[in-house]
PDB file of C-alpha atoms in Angstrom:
ATOM      1  CA  MET A  13     -55.675  34.051  20.909  1.00 55.00           C
ATOM      2  CA  ASN A  14     -58.931  34.191  18.934  1.00 57.00           C
ATOM      3  CA  ALA A  15     -59.480  32.365  15.644  1.00 55.00           C
ATOM      4  CA  PRO A  16     -58.857  35.340  13.255  1.00 55.00           C
ATOM      5  CA  ALA A  17     -55.568  36.152  15.033  1.00 50.00           C
ATOM      6  CA  THR A  18     -54.456  32.528  14.926  1.00 49.00           C
ATOM      7  CA  SER A  19     -55.237  32.285  11.218  1.00 55.00           C
ATOM      8  CA  GLU A  20     -53.318  35.514  10.525  1.00 55.00           C
ATOM      9  CA  ALA A  21     -50.272  34.249  12.484  1.00 48.00           C
ATOM     10  CA  LEU A  22     -50.308  30.985  10.503  1.00 46.00           C
ATOM     11  CA  ASN A  23     -50.463  32.880   7.240  1.00 55.00           C
ATOM     12  CA  VAL A  24     -47.446  34.994   8.238  1.00 45.00           C
ATOM     13  CA  LEU A  25     -45.426  31.856   9.139  1.00 46.00           C
ATOM     14  CA  ALA A  26     -46.423  30.233   5.843  1.00 51.00           C
ATOM     15  CA  GLY A  27     -45.265  33.333   3.971  1.00 51.00           C
ATOM     16  CA  ILE A  28     -41.894  33.272   5.744  1.00 42.00           C
ATOM     17  CA  LYS A  29     -41.424  29.595   4.924  1.00 45.00           C
ATOM     18  CA  ALA A  30     -42.311  30.161   1.266  1.00 49.00           C
ATOM     19  CA  SER A  31     -39.920  33.126   1.002  1.00 48.00           C
ATOM     20  CA  THR A  32     -37.106  31.095   2.596  1.00 41.00           C
ATOM     21  CA  LEU A  33     -37.576  28.227   0.154  1.00 42.00           C
ATOM     22  CA  ILE A  34     -37.596  30.592  -2.832  1.00 47.00           C
ATOM     23  CA  HIS A  35     -34.320  32.329  -1.873  1.00 47.00           C
ATOM     24  CA  ALA A  36     -32.493  29.312  -0.452  1.00 43.00           C
ATOM     25  CA  SER A  37     -29.349  28.101  -2.237  1.00 40.00           C
ATOM     26  CA  PRO A  38     -29.898  24.774  -3.972  1.00 48.00           C
ATOM     27  CA  LEU A  39     -28.248  21.678  -2.500  1.00 43.00           C
ATOM     28  CA  PRO A  40     -25.306  20.317  -4.511  1.00 40.00           C
ATOM     29  CA  HIS A  41     -26.234  17.391  -6.743  1.00 44.00           C
ATOM     30  CA  LYS A  42     -24.944  14.063  -5.543  1.00 41.00           C
ATOM     31  CA  GLU A  43     -24.103  11.529  -8.167  1.00 50.00           C
ATOM     32  CA  GLU A  44     -26.203   8.470  -7.536  1.00 52.00           C
ATOM     33  CA  GLY A  45     -24.406   5.158  -7.314  1.00 55.00           C
ATOM     34  CA  GLN A  46     -20.896   6.707  -7.447  1.00 64.00           C
ATOM     35  CA  GLN A  47     -18.517   4.219  -5.847  1.00 84.00           C
ATOM     36  CA  GLU A  48     -15.138   5.227  -4.451  1.00 89.00           C
ATOM     37  CA  TRP A  49     -12.021   3.069  -4.248  1.00 92.00           C
ATOM     38  CA  GLN A  50      -9.378   3.756  -1.597  1.00 92.00           C
ATOM     39  CA  GLY A  51      -5.809   2.537  -1.618  1.00 94.00           C
ATOM     40  CA  LEU A  52      -2.333   3.214  -0.284  1.00 94.00           C
ATOM     41  CA  GLY A  53      -0.151   5.075  -2.755  1.00 94.00           C
ATOM     42  CA  PHE A  54       3.613   4.607  -2.996  1.00 94.00           C
ATOM     43  CA  SER A  55       6.401   4.758  -5.561  1.00 91.00           C
ATOM     44  CA  ILE A  56       8.902   2.219  -6.882  1.00 89.00           C
ATOM     45  CA  GLY A  57      11.424   2.946  -9.622  1.00 85.00           C
ATOM     46  CA  GLY A  58       9.729   6.283 -10.203  1.00 85.00           C
ATOM     47  CA  ALA A  59       6.341   4.657 -10.933  1.00 89.00           C
ATOM     48  CA  ARG A  60       3.286   5.671  -8.899  1.00 92.00           C
ATOM     49  CA  LEU A  61       1.540   2.598  -7.500  1.00 94.00           C
ATOM     50  CA  VAL A  62      -1.489   1.928  -5.345  1.00 94.00           C
ATOM     51  CA  ALA A  63      -2.432  -1.166  -3.338  1.00 94.00           C
ATOM     52  CA  LYS A  64      -5.501  -2.154  -1.442  1.00 92.00           C
ATOM     53  CA  ILE A  65      -5.336  -0.785   2.085  1.00 88.00           C
ATOM     54  CA  GLY A  66      -6.059  -4.198   3.488  1.00 88.00           C
ATOM     55  CA  GLU A  67      -2.906  -5.626   1.906  1.00 91.00           C
ATOM     56  CA  VAL A  68      -0.631  -3.369   3.958  1.00 92.00           C
ATOM     57  CA  SER A  69      -0.723  -3.908   7.702  1.00 89.00           C
ATOM     58  CA  GLU A  70       1.889  -1.269   8.604  1.00 90.00           C
ATOM     59  CA  MET A  71       4.243   1.355   7.155  1.00 91.00           C
ATOM     60  CA  LEU A  72       7.637   1.609   8.866  1.00 90.00           C
ATOM     61  CA  ILE A  73      10.603   3.958   8.838  1.00 88.00           C
ATOM     62  CA  ALA A  74      13.672   1.970   7.801  1.00 81.00           C
ATOM     63  CA  PRO A  75      14.564  -0.281  10.756  1.00 86.00           C
ATOM     64  CA  ARG A  76      17.880  -1.747  11.910  1.00 88.00           C
ATOM     65  CA  LEU A  77      18.560  -5.074  10.253  1.00 89.00           C
ATOM     66  CA  THR A  78      20.291  -8.355  11.015  1.00 89.00           C
ATOM     67  CA  ARG A  79      22.056  -9.564   7.869  1.00 90.00           C
ATOM     68  CA  LEU A  80      21.358 -13.095   6.783  1.00 87.00           C
ATOM     69  CA  PRO A  81      23.916 -15.571   5.391  1.00 88.00           C
ATOM     70  CA  GLY A  82      23.592 -17.391   2.117  1.00 88.00           C
ATOM     71  CA  VAL A  83      20.774 -15.330   0.632  1.00 90.00           C
ATOM     72  CA  LYS A  84      20.328 -13.246  -2.510  1.00 90.00           C
ATOM     73  CA  PRO A  85      21.159  -9.523  -2.243  1.00 90.00           C
ATOM     74  CA  TRP A  86      17.521  -8.431  -2.469  1.00 92.00           C
ATOM     75  CA  ILE A  87      16.959  -9.919   1.011  1.00 91.00           C
ATOM     76  CA  LEU A  88      18.397  -7.103   3.071  1.00 91.00           C
ATOM     77  CA  GLY A  89      18.021  -8.859   6.399  1.00 91.00           C
ATOM     78  CA  VAL A  90      15.647  -9.322   9.304  1.00 92.00           C
ATOM     79  CA  ALA A  91      14.229  -6.596  11.560  1.00 91.00           C
ATOM     80  CA  ASN A  92      12.870  -7.052  15.054  1.00 89.00           C
ATOM     81  CA  VAL A  93       9.573  -5.167  15.074  1.00 89.00           C
ATOM     82  CA  ARG A  94       8.087  -5.222  18.578  1.00 87.00           C
ATOM     83  CA  GLY A  95       9.375  -8.732  19.136  1.00 84.00           C
ATOM     84  CA  ARG A  96       8.384 -10.084  15.724  1.00 85.00           C
ATOM     85  CA  LEU A  97      10.959 -11.067  13.123  1.00 88.00           C
ATOM     86  CA  LEU A  98      10.332  -9.296   9.822  1.00 91.00           C
ATOM     87  CA  PRO A  99      12.277 -10.303   6.661  1.00 92.00           C
ATOM     88  CA  VAL A 100      13.009  -7.093   4.758  1.00 93.00           C
ATOM     89  CA  ILE A 101      13.108  -7.185   0.978  1.00 92.00           C
ATOM     90  CA  ASP A 102      14.520  -4.586  -1.423  1.00 91.00           C
ATOM     91  CA  LEU A 103      11.629  -4.540  -3.851  1.00 90.00           C
ATOM     92  CA  HIS A 104      13.722  -2.639  -6.402  1.00 89.00           C
ATOM     93  CA  GLN A 105      16.388  -5.319  -6.562  1.00 89.00           C
ATOM     94  CA  PHE A 106      13.820  -8.084  -6.574  1.00 91.00           C
ATOM     95  CA  LEU A 107      11.984  -6.522  -9.531  1.00 90.00           C
ATOM     96  CA  GLY A 108      15.178  -5.410 -11.311  1.00 89.00           C
ATOM     97  CA  LEU A 109      14.352  -1.724 -11.015  1.00 87.00           C
ATOM     98  CA  PRO A 110      16.584   1.258 -10.147  1.00 82.00           C
ATOM     99  CA  SER A 111      15.819   3.312  -7.054  1.00 77.00           C
ATOM    100  CA  THR A 112      15.209   7.003  -7.804  1.00 74.00           C
ATOM    101  CA  VAL A 113      15.375   8.479  -4.277  1.00 71.00           C
ATOM    102  CA  ALA A 114      17.927   8.570  -1.480  1.00 71.00           C
ATOM    103  CA  ALA A 115      17.969   5.438   0.698  1.00 68.00           C
ATOM    104  CA  HIS A 116      17.229   7.354   3.896  1.00 69.00           C
ATOM    105  CA  LYS A 117      13.859   8.382   2.465  1.00 74.00           C
ATOM    106  CA  ALA A 118      12.774   4.785   1.908  1.00 83.00           C
ATOM    107  CA  ARG A 119       9.920   3.224   3.770  1.00 90.00           C
ATOM    108  CA  VAL A 120       9.071  -0.391   4.570  1.00 93.00           C
ATOM    109  CA  MET A 121       5.551  -1.719   3.893  1.00 93.00           C
ATOM    110  CA  VAL A 122       4.573  -4.731   5.984  1.00 93.00           C
ATOM    111  CA  VAL A 123       2.538  -7.164   3.875  1.00 92.00           C
ATOM    112  CA  GLU A 124       0.962 -10.301   5.292  1.00 88.00           C
ATOM    113  CA  GLN A 125      -0.850 -13.206   3.721  1.00 83.00           C
ATOM    114  CA  ASP A 126      -1.969 -16.106   5.848  1.00 82.00           C
ATOM    115  CA  ASP A 127       1.130 -17.006   7.893  1.00 80.00           C
ATOM    116  CA  MET A 128       3.570 -15.242   5.564  1.00 84.00           C
ATOM    117  CA  VAL A 129       4.932 -11.787   6.318  1.00 88.00           C
ATOM    118  CA  ALA A 130       7.526  -9.554   4.657  1.00 91.00           C
ATOM    119  CA  GLY A 131       8.684  -5.963   4.759  1.00 93.00           C
ATOM    120  CA  LEU A 132       8.875  -4.485   1.245  1.00 93.00           C
ATOM    121  CA  VAL A 133      11.190  -1.520   0.786  1.00 92.00           C
ATOM    122  CA  ILE A 134       9.610   1.253  -1.320  1.00 92.00           C
ATOM    123  CA  GLU A 135      10.890   4.689  -2.339  1.00 89.00           C
ATOM    124  CA  GLN A 136       8.247   6.742  -0.569  1.00 87.00           C
ATOM    125  CA  SER A 137       4.684   6.615   0.689  1.00 90.00           C
ATOM    126  CA  LEU A 138       2.163   8.768  -1.187  1.00 92.00           C
ATOM    127  CA  GLY A 139      -0.549   8.370   1.452  1.00 92.00           C
ATOM    128  CA  ILE A 140      -4.149   7.289   1.101  1.00 93.00           C
ATOM    129  CA  GLN A 141      -5.520   7.802  -2.417  1.00 94.00           C
ATOM    130  CA  HIS A 142      -9.184   8.035  -3.404  1.00 93.00           C
ATOM    131  CA  PHE A 143     -10.478   7.256  -6.886  1.00 93.00           C
ATOM    132  CA  PRO A 144     -13.893   6.852  -8.483  1.00 91.00           C
ATOM    133  CA  GLN A 145     -14.202   3.190  -9.409  1.00 86.00           C
ATOM    134  CA  ASP A 146     -15.043   4.068 -12.996  1.00 87.00           C
ATOM    135  CA  ALA A 147     -11.591   5.750 -13.271  1.00 89.00           C
ATOM    136  CA  PHE A 148      -9.962   2.298 -13.316  1.00 90.00           C
ATOM    137  CA  GLU A 149      -8.614   1.138 -16.663  1.00 90.00           C
ATOM    138  CA  VAL A 150      -7.905  -2.580 -16.953  1.00 90.00           C
ATOM    139  CA  GLY A 151      -4.617  -3.619 -18.482  1.00 84.00           C
ATOM    140  CA  LEU A 152      -2.772  -0.297 -18.161  1.00 82.00           C
ATOM    141  CA  GLY A 153       0.781  -0.802 -16.826  1.00 81.00           C
ATOM    142  CA  GLN A 154       1.099  -4.473 -17.624  1.00 76.00           C
ATOM    143  CA  ASP A 155       4.021  -3.537 -19.866  1.00 79.00           C
ATOM    144  CA  LEU A 156       5.901  -1.831 -17.029  1.00 83.00           C
ATOM    145  CA  GLU A 157       9.380  -3.243 -16.631  1.00 84.00           C
ATOM    146  CA  GLY A 158       9.613  -5.557 -13.660  1.00 86.00           C
ATOM    147  CA  LEU A 159       6.172  -4.591 -12.359  1.00 88.00           C
ATOM    148  CA  GLY A 160       3.910  -5.681 -15.191  1.00 88.00           C
ATOM    149  CA  ARG A 161       3.114  -9.191 -13.946  1.00 89.00           C
ATOM    150  CA  PHE A 162       1.798  -7.783 -10.671  1.00 92.00           C
ATOM    151  CA  VAL A 163      -0.193  -4.847 -12.130  1.00 92.00           C
ATOM    152  CA  SER A 164      -3.834  -5.315 -13.083  1.00 89.00           C
ATOM    153  CA  GLY A 165      -4.556  -1.809 -14.387  1.00 92.00           C
ATOM    154  CA  ALA A 166      -4.432   1.822 -13.363  1.00 93.00           C
ATOM    155  CA  PHE A 167      -6.484   4.720 -11.967  1.00 93.00           C
ATOM    156  CA  ARG A 168      -6.340   8.110 -13.675  1.00 87.00           C
ATOM    157  CA  SER A 169      -6.354  11.067 -11.333  1.00 82.00           C
ATOM    158  CA  GLY A 170      -5.480  14.658 -12.152  1.00 82.00           C
ATOM    159  CA  GLY A 171      -3.691  13.634 -15.316  1.00 83.00           C
ATOM    160  CA  ARG A 172      -1.590  11.061 -13.434  1.00 89.00           C
ATOM    161  CA  LEU A 173      -1.646   7.275 -13.486  1.00 91.00           C
ATOM    162  CA  TYR A 174      -1.610   5.213 -10.325  1.00 94.00           C
ATOM    163  CA  HIS A 175      -0.971   1.569 -11.236  1.00 93.00           C
ATOM    164  CA  HIS A 176      -2.809  -0.961  -9.104  1.00 94.00           C
ATOM    165  CA  ILE A 177      -0.324  -3.560  -7.825  1.00 93.00           C
ATOM    166  CA  GLU A 178      -1.328  -6.759  -6.065  1.00 92.00           C
ATOM    167  CA  LEU A 179       1.168  -7.098  -3.219  1.00 92.00           C
ATOM    168  CA  THR A 180      -0.074 -10.517  -2.178  1.00 89.00           C
ATOM    169  CA  ALA A 181       0.779 -11.692  -5.712  1.00 90.00           C
ATOM    170  CA  VAL A 182       4.360 -10.632  -5.048  1.00 90.00           C
ATOM    171  CA  LEU A 183       4.433 -12.846  -1.945  1.00 88.00           C
ATOM    172  CA  ARG A 184       3.049 -15.765  -3.972  1.00 88.00           C
ATOM    173  CA  ASP A 185       5.550 -15.361  -6.833  1.00 90.00           C
ATOM    174  CA  GLU A 186       7.889 -18.366  -7.304  1.00 88.00           C
ATOM    175  CA  ALA A 187      10.925 -16.078  -7.449  1.00 89.00           C
ATOM    176  CA  PHE A 188      10.038 -14.809  -3.973  1.00 86.00           C
ATOM    177  CA  PHE A 189      10.851 -18.198  -2.537  1.00 86.00           C
ATOM    178  CA  ASP A 190      14.116 -18.583  -4.444  1.00 87.00           C
ATOM    179  CA  VAL A 191      16.178 -16.896  -1.752  1.00 86.00           C
ATOM    180  CA  ALA A 192      19.371 -18.951  -1.705  1.00 87.00           C
ATOM    181  CA  ALA A 193      22.449 -17.257  -3.098  1.00 81.00           C
ATOM    182  CA  THR A 194      23.796 -18.780  -6.309  1.00 72.00           C
ATOM    183  CA  GLY A 195      25.849 -21.894  -5.612  1.00 55.00           C
ATOM    184  CA  ASP A 196      24.370 -22.571  -2.167  1.00 48.00           C
ATOM    185  CA  GLY A 197      22.131 -25.299  -3.464  1.00 46.00           C
ATOM    186  CA  ALA A 198      18.410 -25.777  -3.090  1.00 45.00           C
ATOM    187  CA  GLY A 199      17.093 -26.298   0.366  1.00 44.00           C
ATOM    188  CA  SER A 200      20.149 -24.897   2.128  1.00 45.00           C
ATOM    189  CA  THR A 201      18.367 -21.691   3.194  1.00 46.00           C
ATOM    190  CA  PRO A 202      15.737 -21.572   5.956  1.00 47.00           C
ATOM    191  CA  ASN A 203      12.192 -20.389   5.164  1.00 52.00           C
ATOM    192  CA  TYR A 204      12.478 -16.799   6.282  1.00 51.00           C
ATOM    193  CA  TRP A 205       8.814 -16.040   5.444  1.00 50.00           C
ATOM    194  CA  HIS A 206       7.635 -18.082   8.423  1.00 51.00           C
ATOM    195  CA  LEU A 207      10.093 -16.972  11.097  1.00 48.00           C
ATOM    196  CA  PRO A 208       8.810 -17.417  14.690  1.00 46.00           C
ATOM    197  CA  ARG A 209       8.750 -14.573  17.182  1.00 41.00           C
ATOM    198  CA  ASN A 210      11.745 -13.787  19.426  1.00 40.00           C
ATOM    199  CA  GLU A 211      14.177 -16.260  17.836  1.00 41.00           C
ATOM    200  CA  PHE A 212      17.395 -14.838  16.391  1.00 37.00           C
ATOM    201  CA  GLN A 213      19.438 -18.007  16.936  1.00 37.00           C
ATOM    202  CA  GLY A 214      21.035 -19.358  13.824  1.00 39.00           C
ATOM    203  CA  LEU A 215      20.470 -16.251  11.717  1.00 41.00           C
ATOM    204  CA  GLY A 216      24.163 -15.442  11.754  1.00 42.00           C
ATOM    205  CA  GLY A 217      24.876 -11.759  10.806  1.00 44.00           C
ATOM    206  CA  GLU A 218      25.290  -8.630  12.814  1.00 43.00           C
ATOM    207  CA  PHE A 219      22.993  -5.711  13.232  1.00 43.00           C
ATOM    208  CA  ASP A 220      23.460  -3.108  10.541  1.00 52.00           C
ATOM    209  CA  ASP A 221      21.928   0.257   9.797  1.00 52.00           C
ATOM    210  CA  PHE A 222      19.495   0.352   6.900  1.00 50.00           C
ATOM    211  CA  LYS A 223      21.320   1.596   3.844  1.00 49.00           C
TER     212      LYS A 223
END
């Protein structure tokens, strides 16, 4: 191809490129620095809550339980989850809240901190939730009955509030270690939060369906 032809071809290509840029749809604007927060949503006592994903190691369908002797009613029993003993707690009873859904719809969140582990019964899982970090409002929900001392604030999304609860704070709460039934005396109940694997000896009760 001679020089004039080459120059003409380049001019044609340049014209096509210019025309394409003129008529192209603009790219959507991306907000710079926008941070997103992800958490696991669930409900207790009709309140929508959200916890850090890292605080929940597993979500279970209600398992069969072994009832435990000499404990408060909010300790429903112990489940054998793949060879691991899991104390199961009715979070509604522990917090003094009513349950607003049928028991068979309940789910159990497995929460671990260091060598402690517990299964917390919730009403239902609301799945993974995504929020802009600037949607968080500090202090909202701290007046919620039963929940307030574990709530640090709330996210607003679509006109709804999702209160941020610190599940590890529940495990650290003094009341969480006061498991002995009234009248049994301090120190008479084993530490169920540190149960070893594959040892049901001494737990006493029979298997029961989750109710």
